[in-house]
Structures are given as structure tokens and as C-alpha cells.
């Protein structure tokens, strides 16, 4: 019976790999967990570079089939003949960076083409909200932007509570008497050091069937990565709110924009859920600090209702079409707020 089960699993594995990748899938067996996490043998080398102040950044001068970066680690986008300056700076996590699509299919790239003004895509996969703020503070004096769009997701708020996220050490804030105290800096680690996966993924990460099961069951934590809580659960909202005055002190207009993964869209969208209430609280804090709050779900819902989430998302992040819709929504918001003078801004 055991032999029969193992043979059946082997046949299913081979068949599934043929469906996904064709004959190449039968001869190329990398650890898929390492690939997703961008670490270890077969890991995507263009995802993470150790940084003592923020935990990690996007590597500079990186070249791959889908992601390319310049000397500053900013994602490439095909430039028009001439682009207006100063640029718009986009910071945030994977939804700002544009995971799962090519360079010119990320929404900052589409926005650049729509408005004719340079848009610097400084999004970094996996960032918590606190890391995004720390990175933005460092980048604004360097980029000298016209304005900043700070993108975040509900998960970014929750990750602000962690000392270890995606199996990587990060800085974190504690809250004492209403004041923030930065901890775990310099961040432990070193450039080029491998990031270990949980043991089960080290052993079974090569299996496409196991990878599918993990995705469908939503058990990524403990398979792809580990997390270490630094502050009590629920503190992420407070940390995010306390960080808003730091963004307001940057001296340029800052749009704080909430984005959502495919998982948050059901028949009614994310409205009314605990995640959306958390986002609303953070956006209210942004408004109270004099920043510009923008909840993409308010306007994206119509597109999801009309076309379905599958048309606007890939496995979790936006598809090229979804990013084009987001770029249009961002452009309209900037125009309505008079941050851009007109739709073309030329």
C-alpha cells in the first residue's frame, strides 16, 4: 500500500510538472521554496540584499528575466524620450515593486508613461510598514522628489510587529509612554549570508505538488518562512500611526496609499473586515498628520466587480492589467488633489 501511494504521488508530481513547465520540469528540480524566498541554492538573486539599517533592500544593478534594477536598487522602467523632473518617489512592499510582473508592467512604470514624469520605483518585497518609513526617510533627501507615494497593505501593518519576517531579521519599534523606540539596529546579519528555510521546506521544497498544497491551504508560515513576534499582536496599527509624523516631516507631499492582495477580495471585497478596519485606522492617522490618505479599494472595487479578481490579479499580486488600473487610479487621485497639474503633466 505504501509503495502504491508513493508511486501515485510520483506520477502526480511528474504530471503536474509537465502541465506547469513542460518537459523542462522533469529535468530541472530546484527547491521551489528557496525560489519563492529568494535565498539559498536556486533562489532568485534579484530579490534581497542585506542592509544593517533596514534589514534588506533590493540589490543594485541586478539583471534577470523579469526584474532589473539600477545602481540605486530602483526597478527599471523603459523611459520615454524625455520625462519631467523632479520625479515621483514610490516606496512600499511588493505591491509597489510589482511582484509577479515584468519591469514595465508594475504600476509605477505605467504611471510614468501616463503622466510623462519620472517615477522612481523603490518598492522592496516583504517590507513591513516600519521598514517602508525608514527607507522613505533615507530616500527623500537622495531622490528629491516632487511628491512621495507610500504604498502599504494590511499585512505590512502586521509585520511591523515582528523582529523576524520572511525568516529575515528586521528593525522594529516598541511603544513606551506613547513614544517609539527603534530596536534591533544594526540588524543582525551580513551580506551574502544564506537565510535558512524551515526544515520541512528544505526537504520537500522541490515538490510542485507540495508547493501547490501550501498555496491552497494558506500555510506559508512554517513552510517558506518563520516569524518572530517582537511586540504584542495588534500593536502594528499603533506603530504605523506613530510613524505618520515622521513622513509629514519629510518636507514634500506624501500620499499614503492602501493596496490589497487577491486574497482580500471576496464577494463584498475587503470592506468591513478586520483588515480593512485596520487600514482605515492607519489612513485616519495619516490624515490627522497632514498626509494624503488614499484607499485603492474604494475605487478598485468597481473594476473587480466588473471584471473579476482573476482579471486584475495573478496568484496574489496584480497582473499587468491590474497594475494598469491601479496606475490610472493613482493618476486620477494625484490630479484631483492638485498634486499634478493635469492628466498628462507635461
mmCIF file of C-alpha atoms in Angstrom:
data_model
loop_
_atom_site.group_PDB
_atom_site.id
_atom_site.type_symbol
_atom_site.label_atom_id
_atom_site.label_comp_id
_atom_site.label_asym_id
_atom_site.label_seq_id
_atom_site.Cartn_x
_atom_site.Cartn_y
_atom_site.Cartn_z
ATOM 1 C CA UNK A 1 0.000 0.000 0.000
ATOM 2 C CA UNK A 2 2.830 2.387 0.867
ATOM 3 C CA UNK A 3 4.558 1.634 -2.417
ATOM 4 C CA UNK A 4 1.298 2.258 -4.291
ATOM 5 C CA UNK A 5 0.791 5.612 -2.573
ATOM 6 C CA UNK A 6 4.370 6.687 -3.287
ATOM 7 C CA UNK A 7 4.086 5.646 -6.932
ATOM 8 C CA UNK A 8 0.811 7.569 -7.293
ATOM 9 C CA UNK A 9 2.360 10.683 -5.767
ATOM 10 C CA UNK A 10 5.381 10.392 -8.053
ATOM 11 C CA UNK A 11 3.146 10.138 -11.124
ATOM 12 C CA UNK A 12 1.046 13.083 -9.967
ATOM 13 C CA UNK A 13 4.194 15.107 -9.346
ATOM 14 C CA UNK A 14 5.532 14.335 -12.818
ATOM 15 C CA UNK A 15 2.209 15.108 -14.477
ATOM 16 C CA UNK A 16 1.774 18.377 -12.627
ATOM 17 C CA UNK A 17 5.306 19.474 -13.516
ATOM 18 C CA UNK A 18 4.627 18.698 -17.168
ATOM 19 C CA UNK A 19 1.480 20.846 -17.050
ATOM 20 C CA UNK A 20 3.324 23.736 -15.374
ATOM 21 C CA UNK A 21 6.660 23.736 -17.189
ATOM 22 C CA UNK A 22 6.584 21.136 -19.948
ATOM 23 C CA UNK A 23 9.439 18.631 -20.398
ATOM 24 C CA UNK A 24 11.879 21.061 -18.720
ATOM 25 C CA UNK A 25 10.010 20.456 -15.467
ATOM 26 C CA UNK A 26 11.114 16.830 -15.453
ATOM 27 C CA UNK A 27 14.829 17.606 -15.656
ATOM 28 C CA UNK A 28 15.023 20.835 -13.635
ATOM 29 C CA UNK A 29 14.127 20.320 -9.964
ATOM 30 C CA UNK A 30 15.131 23.389 -7.905
ATOM 31 C CA UNK A 31 13.877 23.970 -4.392
ATOM 32 C CA UNK A 32 10.722 25.993 -5.059
ATOM 33 C CA UNK A 33 10.629 27.321 -1.518
ATOM 34 C CA UNK A 34 14.127 28.758 -1.980
ATOM 35 C CA UNK A 35 12.990 30.337 -5.234
ATOM 36 C CA UNK A 36 9.973 31.979 -3.632
ATOM 37 C CA UNK A 37 12.031 33.254 -0.717
ATOM 38 C CA UNK A 38 14.925 34.437 -2.897
ATOM 39 C CA UNK A 39 17.535 32.602 -0.880
ATOM 40 C CA UNK A 40 19.781 29.579 -0.916
ATOM 41 C CA UNK A 41 20.521 27.343 -3.922
ATOM 42 C CA UNK A 42 18.291 28.334 -6.841
ATOM 43 C CA UNK A 43 16.939 31.385 -5.067
ATOM 44 C CA UNK A 44 16.122 34.496 -7.088
ATOM 45 C CA UNK A 45 19.206 36.675 -6.635
ATOM 46 C CA UNK A 46 17.407 39.905 -7.543
ATOM 47 C CA UNK A 47 15.090 39.934 -4.537
ATOM 48 C CA UNK A 48 17.056 40.726 -1.388
ATOM 49 C CA UNK A 49 20.306 42.315 -0.262
ATOM 50 C CA UNK A 50 21.246 42.584 3.422
ATOM 51 C CA UNK A 51 21.081 46.086 4.917
ATOM 52 C CA UNK A 52 22.105 46.811 8.512
ATOM 53 C CA UNK A 53 19.701 49.750 8.900
ATOM 54 C CA UNK A 54 16.527 48.347 7.306
ATOM 55 C CA UNK A 55 17.088 44.580 7.231
ATOM 56 C CA UNK A 56 17.217 44.236 3.463
ATOM 57 C CA UNK A 57 16.902 46.212 0.250
ATOM 58 C CA UNK A 58 16.635 45.389 -3.444
ATOM 59 C CA UNK A 59 20.057 44.561 -4.925
ATOM 60 C CA UNK A 60 21.650 47.144 -7.210
ATOM 61 C CA UNK A 61 22.491 46.540 -10.878
ATOM 62 C CA UNK A 62 20.573 43.282 -10.916
ATOM 63 C CA UNK A 63 19.604 41.590 -14.170
ATOM 64 C CA UNK A 64 17.052 38.812 -14.597
ATOM 65 C CA UNK A 65 14.261 37.785 -16.969
ATOM 66 C CA UNK A 66 11.534 39.666 -15.096
ATOM 67 C CA UNK A 67 13.229 42.093 -12.711
ATOM 68 C CA UNK A 68 16.068 44.540 -13.317
ATOM 69 C CA UNK A 69 17.440 47.297 -11.119
ATOM 70 C CA UNK A 70 19.758 50.270 -11.481
ATOM 71 C CA UNK A 71 22.778 51.264 -9.401
ATOM 72 C CA UNK A 72 20.497 52.525 -6.607
ATOM 73 C CA UNK A 73 18.428 49.340 -6.500
ATOM 74 C CA UNK A 74 15.425 51.057 -8.104
ATOM 75 C CA UNK A 75 13.405 48.967 -10.531
ATOM 76 C CA UNK A 76 13.958 49.697 -14.197
ATOM 77 C CA UNK A 77 11.211 51.067 -16.427
ATOM 78 C CA UNK A 78 11.503 51.886 -20.100
ATOM 79 C CA UNK A 79 11.853 55.663 -20.285
ATOM 80 C CA UNK A 80 10.212 57.896 -22.860
ATOM 81 C CA UNK A 81 12.340 60.328 -24.880
ATOM 82 C CA UNK A 82 12.048 62.930 -22.139
ATOM 83 C CA UNK A 83 10.497 62.829 -18.707
ATOM 84 C CA UNK A 84 9.603 65.749 -16.471
ATOM 85 C CA UNK A 85 11.536 66.251 -13.245
ATOM 86 C CA UNK A 86 11.603 66.216 -10.259
ATOM 87 C CA UNK A 87 10.373 62.633 -10.039
ATOM 88 C CA UNK A 88 7.633 60.968 -8.052
ATOM 89 C CA UNK A 89 9.054 58.545 -5.489
ATOM 90 C CA UNK A 90 7.144 55.315 -4.833
ATOM 91 C CA UNK A 91 8.008 53.302 -1.722
ATOM 92 C CA UNK A 92 6.423 50.264 -0.124
ATOM 93 C CA UNK A 93 6.489 46.498 -0.339
ATOM 94 C CA UNK A 94 5.819 44.010 -3.129
ATOM 95 C CA UNK A 95 2.694 45.795 -4.402
ATOM 96 C CA UNK A 96 4.747 48.921 -5.022
ATOM 97 C CA UNK A 97 7.631 46.950 -6.512
ATOM 98 C CA UNK A 98 5.272 44.937 -8.735
ATOM 99 C CA UNK A 99 5.897 41.299 -7.876
ATOM 100 C CA UNK A 100 4.729 38.702 -10.430
ATOM 101 C CA UNK A 101 5.023 41.054 -13.431
ATOM 102 C CA UNK A 102 7.796 42.398 -15.630
ATOM 103 C CA UNK A 103 9.501 45.757 -15.131
ATOM 104 C CA UNK A 104 7.248 47.739 -17.462
ATOM 105 C CA UNK A 105 4.104 46.094 -16.042
ATOM 106 C CA UNK A 106 4.449 47.444 -12.487
ATOM 107 C CA UNK A 107 2.035 50.273 -11.722
ATOM 108 C CA UNK A 108 4.798 52.886 -11.144
ATOM 109 C CA UNK A 109 6.020 52.159 -14.699
ATOM 110 C CA UNK A 110 2.521 52.590 -16.103
ATOM 111 C CA UNK A 111 2.091 55.797 -14.094
ATOM 112 C CA UNK A 112 5.339 57.175 -15.537
ATOM 113 C CA UNK A 113 4.073 56.579 -19.071
ATOM 114 C CA UNK A 114 0.680 58.099 -18.286
ATOM 115 C CA UNK A 115 1.946 61.378 -16.833
ATOM 116 C CA UNK A 116 5.233 61.864 -18.671
ATOM 117 C CA UNK A 117 7.084 62.401 -15.397
ATOM 118 C CA UNK A 118 9.833 60.182 -13.996
ATOM 119 C CA UNK A 119 8.568 57.766 -11.348
ATOM 120 C CA UNK A 120 11.188 56.098 -9.137
ATOM 121 C CA UNK A 121 10.083 52.615 -8.086
ATOM 122 C CA UNK A 122 11.805 51.972 -4.747
ATOM 123 C CA UNK A 123 9.410 49.235 -3.600
ATOM 124 C CA UNK A 124 11.036 46.268 -1.834
ATOM 125 C CA UNK A 125 9.376 42.870 -1.467
ATOM 126 C CA UNK A 126 8.404 41.900 2.051
ATOM 127 C CA UNK A 127 8.737 45.279 3.733
ATOM 128 C CA UNK A 128 6.738 45.954 6.862
ATOM 129 C CA UNK A 129 5.272 49.432 7.269
ATOM 130 C CA UNK A 130 8.066 50.466 9.634
ATOM 131 C CA UNK A 131 10.719 49.426 7.098
ATOM 132 C CA UNK A 132 8.938 51.414 4.390
ATOM 133 C CA UNK A 133 9.025 54.550 6.545
ATOM 134 C CA UNK A 134 12.709 54.071 7.427
ATOM 135 C CA UNK A 135 13.550 53.581 3.738
ATOM 136 C CA UNK A 136 11.477 56.603 2.679
ATOM 137 C CA UNK A 137 13.307 58.827 5.159
ATOM 138 C CA UNK A 138 16.627 57.822 3.615
ATOM 139 C CA UNK A 139 15.462 58.139 0.011
ATOM 140 C CA UNK A 140 13.719 61.531 0.019
ATOM 141 C CA UNK A 141 16.935 63.584 0.536
ATOM 142 C CA UNK A 142 18.613 61.500 -2.172
ATOM 143 C CA UNK A 143 15.852 61.479 -4.815
ATOM 144 C CA UNK A 144 14.474 64.984 -4.042
ATOM 145 C CA UNK A 145 11.014 64.063 -5.335
ATOM 146 C CA UNK A 146 8.062 66.236 -6.256
ATOM 147 C CA UNK A 147 5.956 64.000 -4.024
ATOM 148 C CA UNK A 148 6.020 60.544 -2.444
ATOM 149 C CA UNK A 149 3.511 57.703 -2.739
ATOM 150 C CA UNK A 150 3.872 55.351 0.235
ATOM 151 C CA UNK A 151 2.106 52.083 -0.565
ATOM 152 C CA UNK A 152 1.170 49.555 2.101
ATOM 153 C CA UNK A 153 -1.054 46.509 2.583
ATOM 154 C CA UNK A 154 -2.826 45.175 5.700
ATOM 155 C CA UNK A 155 -0.039 42.602 6.024
ATOM 156 C CA UNK A 156 2.566 45.369 6.113
ATOM 157 C CA UNK A 157 0.886 46.746 9.255
ATOM 158 C CA UNK A 158 1.004 43.355 10.933
ATOM 159 C CA UNK A 159 4.659 42.782 10.010
ATOM 160 C CA UNK A 160 5.586 45.992 11.847
ATOM 161 C CA UNK A 161 5.120 43.893 14.996
ATOM 162 C CA UNK A 162 7.870 41.435 14.024
ATOM 163 C CA UNK A 163 11.569 41.123 14.723
ATOM 164 C CA UNK A 164 11.926 38.364 12.120
ATOM 165 C CA UNK A 165 9.825 38.451 8.948
ATOM 166 C CA UNK A 166 10.248 36.119 5.970
ATOM 167 C CA UNK A 167 12.980 34.391 8.062
ATOM 168 C CA UNK A 168 14.987 37.644 7.966
ATOM 169 C CA UNK A 169 15.875 39.920 10.855
ATOM 170 C CA UNK A 170 14.433 43.444 10.651
ATOM 171 C CA UNK A 171 14.339 46.584 12.767
ATOM 172 C CA UNK A 172 11.251 47.109 14.885
ATOM 173 C CA UNK A 173 9.736 49.744 17.137
ATOM 174 C CA UNK A 174 8.436 49.419 20.665
ATOM 175 C CA UNK A 175 5.941 51.909 22.104
ATOM 176 C CA UNK A 176 6.691 53.318 25.547
ATOM 177 C CA UNK A 177 4.561 56.120 27.006
ATOM 178 C CA UNK A 178 3.322 56.871 23.513
ATOM 179 C CA UNK A 179 6.849 57.216 22.110
ATOM 180 C CA UNK A 180 8.576 54.997 19.588
ATOM 181 C CA UNK A 181 11.868 53.297 20.397
ATOM 182 C CA UNK A 182 13.799 51.726 17.489
ATOM 183 C CA UNK A 183 15.267 48.304 18.278
ATOM 184 C CA UNK A 184 17.391 45.625 16.583
ATOM 185 C CA UNK A 185 19.613 48.126 14.748
ATOM 186 C CA UNK A 186 22.128 47.395 13.390
ATOM 187 C CA UNK A 187 20.140 44.441 12.100
ATOM 188 C CA UNK A 188 21.937 41.131 12.716
ATOM 189 C CA UNK A 189 23.278 39.500 9.568
ATOM 190 C CA UNK A 190 25.822 40.004 6.832
ATOM 191 C CA UNK A 191 25.842 40.456 3.085
ATOM 192 C CA UNK A 192 25.517 37.208 1.174
ATOM 193 C CA UNK A 193 24.651 35.130 4.236
ATOM 194 C CA UNK A 194 22.135 32.345 3.427
ATOM 195 C CA UNK A 195 18.692 32.541 5.025
ATOM 196 C CA UNK A 196 17.597 29.100 6.243
ATOM 197 C CA UNK A 197 14.152 27.736 5.468
ATOM 198 C CA UNK A 198 12.061 25.718 7.902
ATOM 199 C CA UNK A 199 13.227 22.085 7.850
ATOM 200 C CA UNK A 200 10.142 20.771 6.036
ATOM 201 C CA UNK A 201 10.767 23.092 3.067
ATOM 202 C CA UNK A 202 14.433 22.150 2.935
ATOM 203 C CA UNK A 203 13.360 18.520 2.487
ATOM 204 C CA UNK A 204 10.221 18.866 0.347
ATOM 205 C CA UNK A 205 10.649 22.259 -1.294
ATOM 206 C CA UNK A 206 11.461 20.640 -4.645
ATOM 207 C CA UNK A 207 7.923 19.243 -4.924
ATOM 208 C CA UNK A 208 5.487 21.191 -7.132
ATOM 209 C CA UNK A 209 2.604 19.274 -5.541
ATOM 210 C CA UNK A 210 3.710 20.283 -2.049
ATOM 211 C CA UNK A 211 4.079 23.876 -3.225
ATOM 212 C CA UNK A 212 0.528 23.799 -4.592
ATOM 213 C CA UNK A 213 -0.839 22.361 -1.354
ATOM 214 C CA UNK A 214 0.903 25.059 0.689
ATOM 215 C CA UNK A 215 -0.577 27.796 -1.510
ATOM 216 C CA UNK A 216 -4.103 26.356 -1.454
ATOM 217 C CA UNK A 217 -4.089 25.700 2.292
ATOM 218 C CA UNK A 218 -2.506 29.047 3.142
ATOM 219 C CA UNK A 219 0.201 27.541 5.360
ATOM 220 C CA UNK A 220 3.138 29.571 4.040
ATOM 221 C CA UNK A 221 4.381 30.425 7.527
ATOM 222 C CA UNK A 222 6.314 27.430 8.797
ATOM 223 C CA UNK A 223 6.911 26.220 5.249
ATOM 224 C CA UNK A 224 8.506 29.100 3.358
ATOM 225 C CA UNK A 225 9.471 31.246 6.313
ATOM 226 C CA UNK A 226 9.440 31.765 10.056
ATOM 227 C CA UNK A 227 8.356 34.821 12.037
ATOM 228 C CA UNK A 228 9.339 36.112 15.470
ATOM 229 C CA UNK A 229 6.941 38.445 17.257
ATOM 230 C CA UNK A 230 8.622 41.468 18.853
ATOM 231 C CA UNK A 231 5.651 43.376 20.301
ATOM 232 C CA UNK A 232 2.115 42.300 21.233
ATOM 233 C CA UNK A 233 -0.233 41.446 18.394
ATOM 234 C CA UNK A 234 -2.343 44.402 17.366
ATOM 235 C CA UNK A 235 0.439 46.904 18.105
ATOM 236 C CA UNK A 236 1.166 47.344 14.397
ATOM 237 C CA UNK A 237 -1.612 49.896 13.977
ATOM 238 C CA UNK A 238 -0.243 51.997 16.836
ATOM 239 C CA UNK A 239 3.287 51.834 15.431
ATOM 240 C CA UNK A 240 2.071 52.849 11.964
ATOM 241 C CA UNK A 241 0.116 55.771 13.416
ATOM 242 C CA UNK A 242 3.088 56.960 15.472
ATOM 243 C CA UNK A 243 5.235 56.903 12.324
ATOM 244 C CA UNK A 244 2.985 59.277 10.377
ATOM 245 C CA UNK A 245 4.562 62.483 11.811
ATOM 246 C CA UNK A 246 7.936 61.257 10.523
ATOM 247 C CA UNK A 247 6.520 61.085 6.998
ATOM 248 C CA UNK A 248 4.938 64.505 7.466
ATOM 249 C CA UNK A 249 8.349 65.923 8.407
ATOM 250 C CA UNK A 250 9.889 64.993 5.047
ATOM 251 C CA UNK A 251 9.017 68.368 3.554
ATOM 252 C CA UNK A 252 7.210 67.059 0.436
ATOM 253 C CA UNK A 253 3.602 65.947 -0.140
ATOM 254 C CA UNK A 254 3.123 62.317 0.895
ATOM 255 C CA UNK A 255 0.267 60.108 -0.294
ATOM 256 C CA UNK A 256 -0.277 57.112 1.993
ATOM 257 C CA UNK A 257 -1.952 54.508 -0.217
ATOM 258 C CA UNK A 258 -3.563 51.231 0.879
ATOM 259 C CA UNK A 259 -3.422 48.292 -1.525
ATOM 260 C CA UNK A 260 -4.875 44.793 -1.235
ATOM 261 C CA UNK A 261 -3.883 41.326 -2.363
ATOM 262 C CA UNK A 262 -6.148 38.977 -4.260
ATOM 263 C CA UNK A 263 -6.862 37.099 -1.025
ATOM 264 C CA UNK A 264 -8.737 40.091 0.405
ATOM 265 C CA UNK A 265 -11.305 40.176 -2.391
ATOM 266 C CA UNK A 266 -14.420 38.103 -1.926
ATOM 267 C CA UNK A 267 -17.994 38.795 -2.941
ATOM 268 C CA UNK A 268 -18.007 42.055 -0.972
ATOM 269 C CA UNK A 269 -14.349 42.987 -1.215
ATOM 270 C CA UNK A 270 -12.313 43.754 1.910
ATOM 271 C CA UNK A 271 -14.788 46.323 3.273
ATOM 272 C CA UNK A 272 -15.971 45.637 6.789
ATOM 273 C CA UNK A 273 -13.269 43.088 7.582
ATOM 274 C CA UNK A 274 -10.775 43.426 10.420
ATOM 275 C CA UNK A 275 -8.056 44.063 7.846
ATOM 276 C CA UNK A 276 -9.965 46.929 6.299
ATOM 277 C CA UNK A 277 -10.785 48.445 9.694
ATOM 278 C CA UNK A 278 -7.062 48.344 10.468
ATOM 279 C CA UNK A 279 -6.285 50.095 7.188
ATOM 280 C CA UNK A 280 -8.921 52.740 7.867
ATOM 281 C CA UNK A 281 -7.419 53.465 11.276
ATOM 282 C CA UNK A 282 -3.949 53.912 9.774
ATOM 283 C CA UNK A 283 -5.275 56.138 6.985
ATOM 284 C CA UNK A 284 -7.138 58.253 9.536
ATOM 285 C CA UNK A 285 -3.838 58.712 11.374
ATOM 286 C CA UNK A 286 -2.215 59.731 8.083
ATOM 287 C CA UNK A 287 -4.877 62.379 7.540
ATOM 288 C CA UNK A 288 -4.501 63.641 11.104
ATOM 289 C CA UNK A 289 -0.747 64.079 10.489
ATOM 290 C CA UNK A 290 -1.421 66.214 7.408
ATOM 291 C CA UNK A 291 -0.696 63.437 4.901
ATOM 292 C CA UNK A 292 -2.937 62.434 1.995
ATOM 293 C CA UNK A 293 -4.788 59.137 2.583
ATOM 294 C CA UNK A 294 -5.835 57.067 -0.422
ATOM 295 C CA UNK A 295 -7.609 53.704 -0.132
ATOM 296 C CA UNK A 296 -7.367 51.982 -3.508
ATOM 297 C CA UNK A 297 -10.196 49.607 -2.612
ATOM 298 C CA UNK A 298 -12.696 52.472 -2.662
ATOM 299 C CA UNK A 299 -12.259 52.836 -6.420
ATOM 300 C CA UNK A 300 -10.762 49.468 -7.371
ATOM 301 C CA UNK A 301 -13.885 47.645 -6.191
ATOM 302 C CA UNK A 302 -15.822 48.769 -9.273
ATOM 303 C CA UNK A 303 -13.178 47.216 -11.546
ATOM 304 C CA UNK A 304 -13.145 43.986 -9.513
ATOM 305 C CA UNK A 305 -16.951 43.798 -9.631
ATOM 306 C CA UNK A 306 -16.974 44.403 -13.387
ATOM 307 C CA UNK A 307 -14.080 42.184 -14.468
ATOM 308 C CA UNK A 308 -13.474 39.813 -11.570
ATOM 309 C CA UNK A 309 -10.406 39.484 -9.382
ATOM 310 C CA UNK A 310 -8.839 36.936 -11.742
ATOM 311 C CA UNK A 311 -8.522 39.602 -14.449
ATOM 312 C CA UNK A 312 -6.702 42.031 -12.154
ATOM 313 C CA UNK A 313 -4.520 39.644 -10.142
ATOM 314 C CA UNK A 314 -2.140 36.776 -10.659
ATOM 315 C CA UNK A 315 -1.566 34.357 -7.750
ATOM 316 C CA UNK A 316 -1.592 37.158 -5.177
ATOM 317 C CA UNK A 317 -0.267 40.396 -6.706
ATOM 318 C CA UNK A 318 -1.706 42.461 -9.530
ATOM 319 C CA UNK A 319 -1.455 41.285 -13.103
ATOM 320 C CA UNK A 320 -0.279 43.709 -15.785
ATOM 321 C CA UNK A 321 -3.899 44.735 -16.373
ATOM 322 C CA UNK A 322 -4.452 45.185 -12.653
ATOM 323 C CA UNK A 323 -1.384 47.389 -12.340
ATOM 324 C CA UNK A 324 -2.565 49.473 -15.282
ATOM 325 C CA UNK A 325 -5.875 50.042 -13.485
ATOM 326 C CA UNK A 326 -4.053 50.971 -10.256
ATOM 327 C CA UNK A 327 -1.804 53.427 -12.115
ATOM 328 C CA UNK A 328 -4.858 55.116 -13.619
ATOM 329 C CA UNK A 329 -6.478 55.380 -10.180
ATOM 330 C CA UNK A 330 -3.299 56.867 -8.699
ATOM 331 C CA UNK A 331 -3.029 59.382 -11.550
ATOM 332 C CA UNK A 332 -6.634 60.483 -11.069
ATOM 333 C CA UNK A 333 -6.115 60.844 -7.333
ATOM 334 C CA UNK A 334 -2.988 62.966 -7.806
ATOM 335 C CA UNK A 335 -4.796 65.178 -10.308
ATOM 336 C CA UNK A 336 -7.844 65.569 -8.061
ATOM 337 C CA UNK A 337 -5.559 66.537 -5.173
ATOM 338 C CA UNK A 338 -3.843 69.086 -7.452
ATOM 339 C CA UNK A 339 -0.510 67.344 -6.946
ATOM 340 C CA UNK A 340 -0.289 67.046 -10.715
ATOM 341 C CA UNK A 341 -1.413 69.976 -12.804
ATOM 342 C CA UNK A 342 -3.132 67.904 -15.471
ATOM 343 C CA UNK A 343 -3.560 64.339 -16.664
ATOM 344 C CA UNK A 344 -0.503 64.476 -18.924
ATOM 345 C CA UNK A 345 1.593 66.635 -16.553
ATOM 346 C CA UNK A 346 3.894 67.630 -19.406
#
